[in-house]
Amino acid sequence: MRRAVCPGSFDPVTNGHLDIVARASHLFDEVVVAVGVNKSKSRLFTPDERIDMLRTACEPFDNVTVDGFTGLLTDFCRDRGIRTIVKGLRAVSDFDYELQMAQMNASLAEVETVFVPTSPEYSFLASSLVKEVATFGGDVSGLLPAFVHDRLVRRLAERDPAGS
Ligand code: PNS
């Protein structure tokens, strides 16, 4: 059984994330999407909210499950008996950091990281940019599942009702 984990912050999940998850689901028998905590980034949605949105977004994929983790990704992999991590690579600018994480993770546990090149139509897409553009009223509706877009717009309005 070939199993892989697709880790990320997913704050919130974008069509670019789902493209990587869909392609991983074709490459592996089972894929676990793992919502992690990266303390260096501030979050708009709680881990439970992000997991909830991902579960809905991943419903079309029969062999994909979603779970959260705190602590090290390698501990999550070890607990699940998973030895492959799948990460999307958007551009060369992603590579340095992703390579560093892949090598660190390989030094911590018996895990291999597989990089999947992001589809060109999503190469500019990042949750952080989506949030920034949406904060200033830009249209990001084509970049997220519709229900995620609705929740994003609602959350931003709750945080800043005056839109200031
Ligand atoms: O979506 P992101 O922010 O690129 O996701 C990063 C994430 C959550 C996958 C990464 O920060 C992570 O694995 N965090 C868990 C803590 C950990 O294992 N850190 C060491 C990484 S070498």
mmCIF file of C-alpha atoms and ligand atoms in Angstrom, residues 7-10 36-38 41 43 69 71-74 87 97-98 101 104-105, ligand 1:
data_model
loop_
_atom_site.group_PDB
_atom_site.id
_atom_site.type_symbol
_atom_site.label_atom_id
_atom_site.label_comp_id
_atom_site.label_asym_id
_atom_site.label_seq_id
_atom_site.Cartn_x
_atom_site.Cartn_y
_atom_site.Cartn_z
ATOM 1 C CA PRO A 7 1.128 18.679 4.773
ATOM 2 C CA GLY A 8 0.441 22.381 4.920
ATOM 3 C CA SER A 9 -1.143 25.227 6.798
ATOM 4 C CA PHE A 10 -4.107 25.561 4.417
ATOM 5 C CA GLY A 36 0.005 21.631 10.651
ATOM 6 C CA VAL A 37 0.901 24.500 12.875
ATOM 7 C CA ASN A 38 3.600 26.854 11.662
ATOM 8 C CA LYS A 41 2.677 32.542 10.480
ATOM 9 C CA ARG A 43 -3.701 32.486 11.010
ATOM 10 C CA PHE A 69 -1.216 17.646 13.765
ATOM 11 C CA GLY A 71 4.479 19.151 16.684
ATOM 12 C CA LEU A 72 6.780 17.673 14.116
ATOM 13 C CA LEU A 73 5.573 16.432 10.756
ATOM 14 C CA THR A 74 7.999 13.526 11.021
ATOM 15 C CA LYS A 87 4.812 18.985 -1.466
ATOM 16 C CA TYR A 97 13.042 26.383 1.711
ATOM 17 C CA GLU A 98 11.316 23.197 0.577
ATOM 18 C CA MET A 101 12.645 21.132 5.034
ATOM 19 C CA MET A 104 15.680 18.194 7.729
ATOM 20 C CA ASN A 105 12.701 15.822 7.705
HETATM 21 O O1 PNS B 1 1.660 25.624 4.162
HETATM 22 P P1 PNS B 1 3.012 25.727 4.781
HETATM 23 O O2 PNS B 1 3.092 26.917 5.702
HETATM 24 O O3 PNS B 1 4.122 25.675 3.776
HETATM 25 O O4 PNS B 1 3.152 24.439 5.706
HETATM 26 C C1 PNS B 1 4.326 24.248 6.432
HETATM 27 C C2 PNS B 1 4.213 22.997 7.311
HETATM 28 C C3 PNS B 1 3.031 23.098 8.255
HETATM 29 C C4 PNS B 1 4.079 21.771 6.430
HETATM 30 C C5 PNS B 1 5.557 22.946 8.085
HETATM 31 O O5 PNS B 1 5.756 24.162 8.756
HETATM 32 C C6 PNS B 1 5.602 21.804 9.066
HETATM 33 O O6 PNS B 1 5.851 20.678 8.683
HETATM 34 N N1 PNS B 1 5.365 22.140 10.347
HETATM 35 C C7 PNS B 1 5.356 21.182 11.414
HETATM 36 C C8 PNS B 1 6.568 21.382 12.323
HETATM 37 C C9 PNS B 1 7.789 20.718 11.734
HETATM 38 O O7 PNS B 1 7.847 19.531 11.484
HETATM 39 N N2 PNS B 1 8.819 21.558 11.481
HETATM 40 C C10 PNS B 1 10.059 21.120 10.903
HETATM 41 C C11 PNS B 1 10.019 21.233 9.379
HETATM 42 S S1 PNS B 1 11.574 20.753 8.696
#
